[in-house]
mmCIF file of C-alpha atoms in Angstrom:
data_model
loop_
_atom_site.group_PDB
_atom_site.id
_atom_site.type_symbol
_atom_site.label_atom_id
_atom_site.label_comp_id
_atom_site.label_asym_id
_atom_site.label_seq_id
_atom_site.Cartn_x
_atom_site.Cartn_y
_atom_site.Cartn_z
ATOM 1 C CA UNK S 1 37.348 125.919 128.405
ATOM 2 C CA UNK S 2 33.730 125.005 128.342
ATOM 3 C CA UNK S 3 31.132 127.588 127.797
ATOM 4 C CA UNK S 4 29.414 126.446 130.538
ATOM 5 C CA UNK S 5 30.204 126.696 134.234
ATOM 6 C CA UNK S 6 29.310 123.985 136.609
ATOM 7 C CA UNK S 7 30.445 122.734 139.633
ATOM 8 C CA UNK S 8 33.015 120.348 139.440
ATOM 9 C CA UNK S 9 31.181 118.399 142.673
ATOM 10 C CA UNK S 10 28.417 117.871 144.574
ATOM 11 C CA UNK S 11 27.432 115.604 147.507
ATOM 12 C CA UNK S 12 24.899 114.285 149.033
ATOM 13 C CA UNK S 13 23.191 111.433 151.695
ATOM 14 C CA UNK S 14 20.705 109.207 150.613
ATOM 15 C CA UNK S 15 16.929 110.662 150.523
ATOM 16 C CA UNK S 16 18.778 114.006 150.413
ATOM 17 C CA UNK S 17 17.490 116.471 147.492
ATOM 18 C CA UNK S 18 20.853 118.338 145.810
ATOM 19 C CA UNK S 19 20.902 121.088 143.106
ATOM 20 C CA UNK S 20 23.523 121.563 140.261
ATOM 21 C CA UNK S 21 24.084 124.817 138.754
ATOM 22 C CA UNK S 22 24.888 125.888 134.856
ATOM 23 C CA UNK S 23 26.075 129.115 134.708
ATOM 24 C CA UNK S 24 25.890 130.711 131.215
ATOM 25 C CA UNK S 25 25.036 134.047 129.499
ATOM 26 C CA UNK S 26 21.998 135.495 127.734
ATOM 27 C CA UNK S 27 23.770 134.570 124.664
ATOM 28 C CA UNK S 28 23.135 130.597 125.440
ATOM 29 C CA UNK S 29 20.938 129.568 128.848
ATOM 30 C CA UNK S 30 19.670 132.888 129.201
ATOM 31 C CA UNK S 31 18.356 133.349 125.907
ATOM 32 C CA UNK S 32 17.090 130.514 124.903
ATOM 33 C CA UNK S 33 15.075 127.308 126.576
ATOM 34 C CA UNK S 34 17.502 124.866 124.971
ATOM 35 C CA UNK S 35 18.992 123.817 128.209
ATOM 36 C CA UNK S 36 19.446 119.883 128.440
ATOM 37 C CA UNK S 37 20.550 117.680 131.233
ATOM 38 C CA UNK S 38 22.928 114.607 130.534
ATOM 39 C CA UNK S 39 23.433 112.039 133.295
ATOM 40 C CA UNK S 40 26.860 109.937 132.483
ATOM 41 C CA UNK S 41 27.783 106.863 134.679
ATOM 42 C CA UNK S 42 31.370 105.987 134.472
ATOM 43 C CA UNK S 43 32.208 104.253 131.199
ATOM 44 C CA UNK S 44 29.030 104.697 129.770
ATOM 45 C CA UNK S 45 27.484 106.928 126.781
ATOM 46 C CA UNK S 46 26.167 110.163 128.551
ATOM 47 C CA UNK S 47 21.763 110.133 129.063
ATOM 48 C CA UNK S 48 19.306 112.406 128.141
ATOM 49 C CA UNK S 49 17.335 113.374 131.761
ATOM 50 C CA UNK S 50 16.010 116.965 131.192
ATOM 51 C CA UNK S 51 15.397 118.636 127.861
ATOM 52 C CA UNK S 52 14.076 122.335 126.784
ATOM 53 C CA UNK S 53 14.888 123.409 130.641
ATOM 54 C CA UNK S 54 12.368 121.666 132.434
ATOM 55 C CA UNK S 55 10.804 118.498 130.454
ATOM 56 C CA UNK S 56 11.630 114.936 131.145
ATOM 57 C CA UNK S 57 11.737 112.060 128.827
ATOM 58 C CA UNK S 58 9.751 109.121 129.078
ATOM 59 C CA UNK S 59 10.870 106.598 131.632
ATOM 60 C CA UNK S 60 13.485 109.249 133.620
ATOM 61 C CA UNK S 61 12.376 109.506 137.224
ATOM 62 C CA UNK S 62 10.160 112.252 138.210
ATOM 63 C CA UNK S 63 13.407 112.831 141.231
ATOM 64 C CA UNK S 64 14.798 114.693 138.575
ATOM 65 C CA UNK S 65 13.609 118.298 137.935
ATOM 66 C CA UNK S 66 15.252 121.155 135.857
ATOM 67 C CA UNK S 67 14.597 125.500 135.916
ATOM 68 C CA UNK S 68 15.985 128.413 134.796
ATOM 69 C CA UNK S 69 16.414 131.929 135.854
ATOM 70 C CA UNK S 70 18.323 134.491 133.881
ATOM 71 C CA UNK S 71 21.340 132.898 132.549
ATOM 72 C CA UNK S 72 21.684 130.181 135.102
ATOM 73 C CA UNK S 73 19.632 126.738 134.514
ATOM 74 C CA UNK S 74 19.675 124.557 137.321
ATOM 75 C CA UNK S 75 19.202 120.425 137.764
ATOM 76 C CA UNK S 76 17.534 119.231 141.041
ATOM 77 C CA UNK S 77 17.526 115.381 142.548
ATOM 78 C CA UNK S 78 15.395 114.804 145.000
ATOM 79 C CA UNK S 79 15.337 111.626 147.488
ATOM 80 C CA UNK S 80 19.357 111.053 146.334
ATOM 81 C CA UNK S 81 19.597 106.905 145.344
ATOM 82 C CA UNK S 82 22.882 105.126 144.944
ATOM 83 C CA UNK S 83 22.340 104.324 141.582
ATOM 84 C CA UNK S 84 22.357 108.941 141.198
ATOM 85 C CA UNK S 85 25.829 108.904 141.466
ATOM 86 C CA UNK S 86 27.532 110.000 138.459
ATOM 87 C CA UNK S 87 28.846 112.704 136.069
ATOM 88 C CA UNK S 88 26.141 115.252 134.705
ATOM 89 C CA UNK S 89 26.635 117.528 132.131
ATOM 90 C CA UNK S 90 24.601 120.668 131.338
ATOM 91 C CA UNK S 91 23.981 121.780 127.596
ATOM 92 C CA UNK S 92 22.432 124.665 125.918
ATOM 93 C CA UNK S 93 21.886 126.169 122.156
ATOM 94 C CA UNK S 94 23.932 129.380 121.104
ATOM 95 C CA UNK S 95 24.349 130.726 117.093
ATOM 96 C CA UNK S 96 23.962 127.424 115.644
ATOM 97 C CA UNK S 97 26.216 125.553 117.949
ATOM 98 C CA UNK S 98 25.967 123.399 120.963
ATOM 99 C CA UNK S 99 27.577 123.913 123.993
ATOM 100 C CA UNK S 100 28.100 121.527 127.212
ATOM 101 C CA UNK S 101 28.682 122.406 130.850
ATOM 102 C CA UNK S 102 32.236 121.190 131.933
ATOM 103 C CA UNK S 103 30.456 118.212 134.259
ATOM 104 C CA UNK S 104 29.360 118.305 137.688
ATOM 105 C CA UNK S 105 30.505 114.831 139.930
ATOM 106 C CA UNK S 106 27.615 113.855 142.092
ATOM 107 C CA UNK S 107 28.507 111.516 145.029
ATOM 108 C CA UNK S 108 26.175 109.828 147.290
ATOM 109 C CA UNK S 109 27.269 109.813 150.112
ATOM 110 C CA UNK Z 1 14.680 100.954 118.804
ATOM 111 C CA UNK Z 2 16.917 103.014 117.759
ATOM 112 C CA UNK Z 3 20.768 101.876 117.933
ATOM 113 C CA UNK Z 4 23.961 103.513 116.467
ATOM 114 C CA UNK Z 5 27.174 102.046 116.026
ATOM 115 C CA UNK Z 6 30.643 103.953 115.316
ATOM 116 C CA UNK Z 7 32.924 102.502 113.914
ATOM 117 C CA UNK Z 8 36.408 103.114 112.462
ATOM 118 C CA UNK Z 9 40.560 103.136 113.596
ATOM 119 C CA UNK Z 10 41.229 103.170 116.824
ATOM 120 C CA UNK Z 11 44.572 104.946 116.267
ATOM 121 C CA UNK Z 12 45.231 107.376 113.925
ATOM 122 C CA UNK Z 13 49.095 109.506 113.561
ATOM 123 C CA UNK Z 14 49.298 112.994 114.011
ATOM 124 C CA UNK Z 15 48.715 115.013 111.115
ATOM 125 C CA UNK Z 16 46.515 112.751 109.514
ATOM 126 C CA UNK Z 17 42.903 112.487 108.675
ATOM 127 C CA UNK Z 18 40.844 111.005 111.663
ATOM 128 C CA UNK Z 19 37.822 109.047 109.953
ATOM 129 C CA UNK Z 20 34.405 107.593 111.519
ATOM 130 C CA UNK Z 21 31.493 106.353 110.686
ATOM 131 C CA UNK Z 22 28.309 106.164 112.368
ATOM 132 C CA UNK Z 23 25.611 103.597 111.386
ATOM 133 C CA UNK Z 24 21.943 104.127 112.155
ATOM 134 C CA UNK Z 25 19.799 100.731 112.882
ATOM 135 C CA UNK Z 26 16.013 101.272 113.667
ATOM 136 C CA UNK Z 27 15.297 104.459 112.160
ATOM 137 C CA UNK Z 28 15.718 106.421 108.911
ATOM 138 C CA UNK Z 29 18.398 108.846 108.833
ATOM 139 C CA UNK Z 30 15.813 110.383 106.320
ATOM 140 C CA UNK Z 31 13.816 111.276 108.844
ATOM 141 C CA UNK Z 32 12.787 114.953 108.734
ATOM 142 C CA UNK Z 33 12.135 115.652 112.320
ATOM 143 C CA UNK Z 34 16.420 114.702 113.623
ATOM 144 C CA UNK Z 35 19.622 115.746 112.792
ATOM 145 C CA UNK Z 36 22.511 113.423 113.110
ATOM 146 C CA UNK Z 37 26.093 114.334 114.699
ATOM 147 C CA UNK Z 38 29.295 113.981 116.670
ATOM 148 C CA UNK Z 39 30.640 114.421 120.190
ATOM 149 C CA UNK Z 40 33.781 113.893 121.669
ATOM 150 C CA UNK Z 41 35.497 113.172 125.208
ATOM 151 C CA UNK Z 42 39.061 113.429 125.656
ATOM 152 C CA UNK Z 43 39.813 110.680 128.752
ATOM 153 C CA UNK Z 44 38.844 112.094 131.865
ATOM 154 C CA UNK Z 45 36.957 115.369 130.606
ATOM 155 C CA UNK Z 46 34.091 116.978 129.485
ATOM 156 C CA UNK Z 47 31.780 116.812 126.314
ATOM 157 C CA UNK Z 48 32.076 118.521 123.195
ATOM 158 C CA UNK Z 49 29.710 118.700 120.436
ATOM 159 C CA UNK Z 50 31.959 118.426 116.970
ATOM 160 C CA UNK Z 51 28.837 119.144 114.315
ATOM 161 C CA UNK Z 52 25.714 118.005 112.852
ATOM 162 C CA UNK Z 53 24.235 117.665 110.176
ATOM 163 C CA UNK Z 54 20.693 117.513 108.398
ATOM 164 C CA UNK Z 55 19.772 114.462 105.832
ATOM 165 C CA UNK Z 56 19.413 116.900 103.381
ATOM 166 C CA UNK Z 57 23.345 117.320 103.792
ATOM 167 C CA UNK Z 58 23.085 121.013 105.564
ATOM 168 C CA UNK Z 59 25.712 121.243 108.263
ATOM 169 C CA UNK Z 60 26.674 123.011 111.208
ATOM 170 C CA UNK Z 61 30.012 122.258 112.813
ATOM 171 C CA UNK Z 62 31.823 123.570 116.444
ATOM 172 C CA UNK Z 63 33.142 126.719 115.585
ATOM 173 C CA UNK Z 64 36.816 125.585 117.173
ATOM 174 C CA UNK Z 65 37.067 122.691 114.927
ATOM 175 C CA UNK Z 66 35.360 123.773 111.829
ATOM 176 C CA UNK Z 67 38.689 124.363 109.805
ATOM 177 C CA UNK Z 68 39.083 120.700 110.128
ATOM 178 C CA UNK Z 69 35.924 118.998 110.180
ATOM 179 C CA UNK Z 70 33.487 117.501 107.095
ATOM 180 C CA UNK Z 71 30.350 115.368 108.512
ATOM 181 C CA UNK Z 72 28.614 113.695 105.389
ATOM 182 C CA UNK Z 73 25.585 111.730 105.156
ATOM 183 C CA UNK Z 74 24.682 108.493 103.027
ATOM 184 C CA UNK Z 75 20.948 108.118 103.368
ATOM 185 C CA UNK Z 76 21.570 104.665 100.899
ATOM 186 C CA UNK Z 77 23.237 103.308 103.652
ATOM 187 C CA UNK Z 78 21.755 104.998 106.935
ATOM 188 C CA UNK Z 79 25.003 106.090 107.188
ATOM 189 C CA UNK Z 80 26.814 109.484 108.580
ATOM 190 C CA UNK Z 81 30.399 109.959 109.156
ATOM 191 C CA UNK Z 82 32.981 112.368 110.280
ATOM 192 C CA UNK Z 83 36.378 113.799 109.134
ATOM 193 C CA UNK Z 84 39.102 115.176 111.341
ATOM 194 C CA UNK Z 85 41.790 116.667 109.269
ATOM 195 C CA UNK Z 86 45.733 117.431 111.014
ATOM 196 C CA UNK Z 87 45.011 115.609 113.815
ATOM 197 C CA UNK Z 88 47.044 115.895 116.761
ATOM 198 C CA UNK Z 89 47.414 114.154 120.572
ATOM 199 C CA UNK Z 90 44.694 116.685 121.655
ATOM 200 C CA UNK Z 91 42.198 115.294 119.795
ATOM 201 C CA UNK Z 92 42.648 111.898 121.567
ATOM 202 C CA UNK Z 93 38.821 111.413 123.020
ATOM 203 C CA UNK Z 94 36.224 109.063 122.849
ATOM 204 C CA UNK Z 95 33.878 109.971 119.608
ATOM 205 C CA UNK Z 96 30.143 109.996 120.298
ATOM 206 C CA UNK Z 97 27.496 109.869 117.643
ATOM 207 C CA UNK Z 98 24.229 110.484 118.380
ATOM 208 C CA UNK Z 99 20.649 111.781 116.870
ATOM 209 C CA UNK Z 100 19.628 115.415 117.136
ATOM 210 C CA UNK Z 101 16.084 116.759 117.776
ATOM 211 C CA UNK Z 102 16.981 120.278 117.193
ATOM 212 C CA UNK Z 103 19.809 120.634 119.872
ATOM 213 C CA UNK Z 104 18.518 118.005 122.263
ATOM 214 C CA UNK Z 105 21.031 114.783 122.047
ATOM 215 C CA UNK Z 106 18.341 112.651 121.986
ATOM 216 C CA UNK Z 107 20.180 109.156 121.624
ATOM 217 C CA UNK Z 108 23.874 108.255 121.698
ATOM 218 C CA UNK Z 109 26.190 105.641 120.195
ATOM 219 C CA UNK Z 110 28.130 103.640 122.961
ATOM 220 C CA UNK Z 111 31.305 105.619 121.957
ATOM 221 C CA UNK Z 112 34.491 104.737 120.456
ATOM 222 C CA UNK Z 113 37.975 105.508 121.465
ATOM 223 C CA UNK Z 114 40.427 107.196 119.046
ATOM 224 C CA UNK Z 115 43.867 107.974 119.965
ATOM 225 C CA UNK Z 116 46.310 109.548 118.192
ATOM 226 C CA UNK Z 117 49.569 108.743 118.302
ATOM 227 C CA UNK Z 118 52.674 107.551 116.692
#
């Protein structure tokens, strides 16, 4: 059971802007603004595209946006591509551990 | 750029000792700013971080697995590796290792599937 909760999917068209929730507690995403965003295409090692809630590395797409409020962090898309659709996977710090969302699918329609 | 490699069996019986190793190509895994660790897959599920640890050799491990996990570090080598004691069909996944900035998976080996089995 992951210590994260996430939607298991989420759709949407081309251009489209979609939002995926992670659902923690103030122990972990609430209490802390080590919330990360992994993108995973199928078969592949899992990507870092949001870090410390809301910063993005260099070279992710500025179409990706993260927030928080309370104990729920959330990952926005905006103007949905093809190339979007994938797994992504939430994260956040708690007592010295790590803990991941349980992975949201994203299809483009 | 920064690479790392797993490596190690591909299929290990239950109750034994699941073993890994992790080599770091591009950058020192003496570097004071990272921690190093391990995450797992099982086929068709979610993430799971396993541990980490520090160069200096401090560790912090999954609280689930901790009983049965040792990561070690061989900064000689640019090395880290993982041990998975009593294994069992459960912990059939694809092992991830990957560099730390604090807990922020910065960059991640290509994975490598272990299964366990008979």
């Amino acid at each position: 059971q992951s210590a994260l909760t996430q939607p298991a999917s989420v759709s949407g068209s081309p251009g489209q802007s979609i939002t995926i929730s992670c659902t923690g507690t103030s122990s972990d995403v609430g209490g802390y603004n080590y919330v990360s965003w992994y993108q995973q295409h199928p078969g592949k090692a899992p990507k870092l595209m949001i870090y410390e809630v809301s910063n993005r590395p260099s070279g992710v797409s500025n179409r990706f946006s993260g927030s928080k409020s309370g104990n729920t962090a959330s990952l926005t898309i905006s103007g949905l591509q093809a190339e979007d659709e994938a797994d992504y996977y939430c994260s956040s710090y708690t007592s010295s551990s790590l803990g991941f969302g349980g992975g949201t699918k994203l299809t483009v329609l | 750029q920064l690479q790392l490699q797993e490596s190690g069996p591909g299929l290990v019986k239950p109750s034994e000792t699941l073993s890994l190793t992790c080599t770091v190509s591009g950058g020192s895994i003496s570097s004071s700013s990272y921690y190093w660790g391990w995450i797992r897959q099982p086929p068709g599920k979610g993430l799971e971080w396993i541990g980490s640890i520090y160069y200096s050799g401090s560790t912090y491990y999954n609280p689930s697995l901790k009983s049965r996990v040792t990561i070690s570090v061989d900064t000689s080598k640019n090395q880290f590796s993982l041990k998975l004691s009593s294994v069992t069909a459960a912990d059939t996944a694809v092992y991830y290792c990957a560099r730390l900035l604090t807990m922020i998976v910065t960059h991640w080996g290509q994975g490598t599937l272990v299964t366990v089995s008979s």
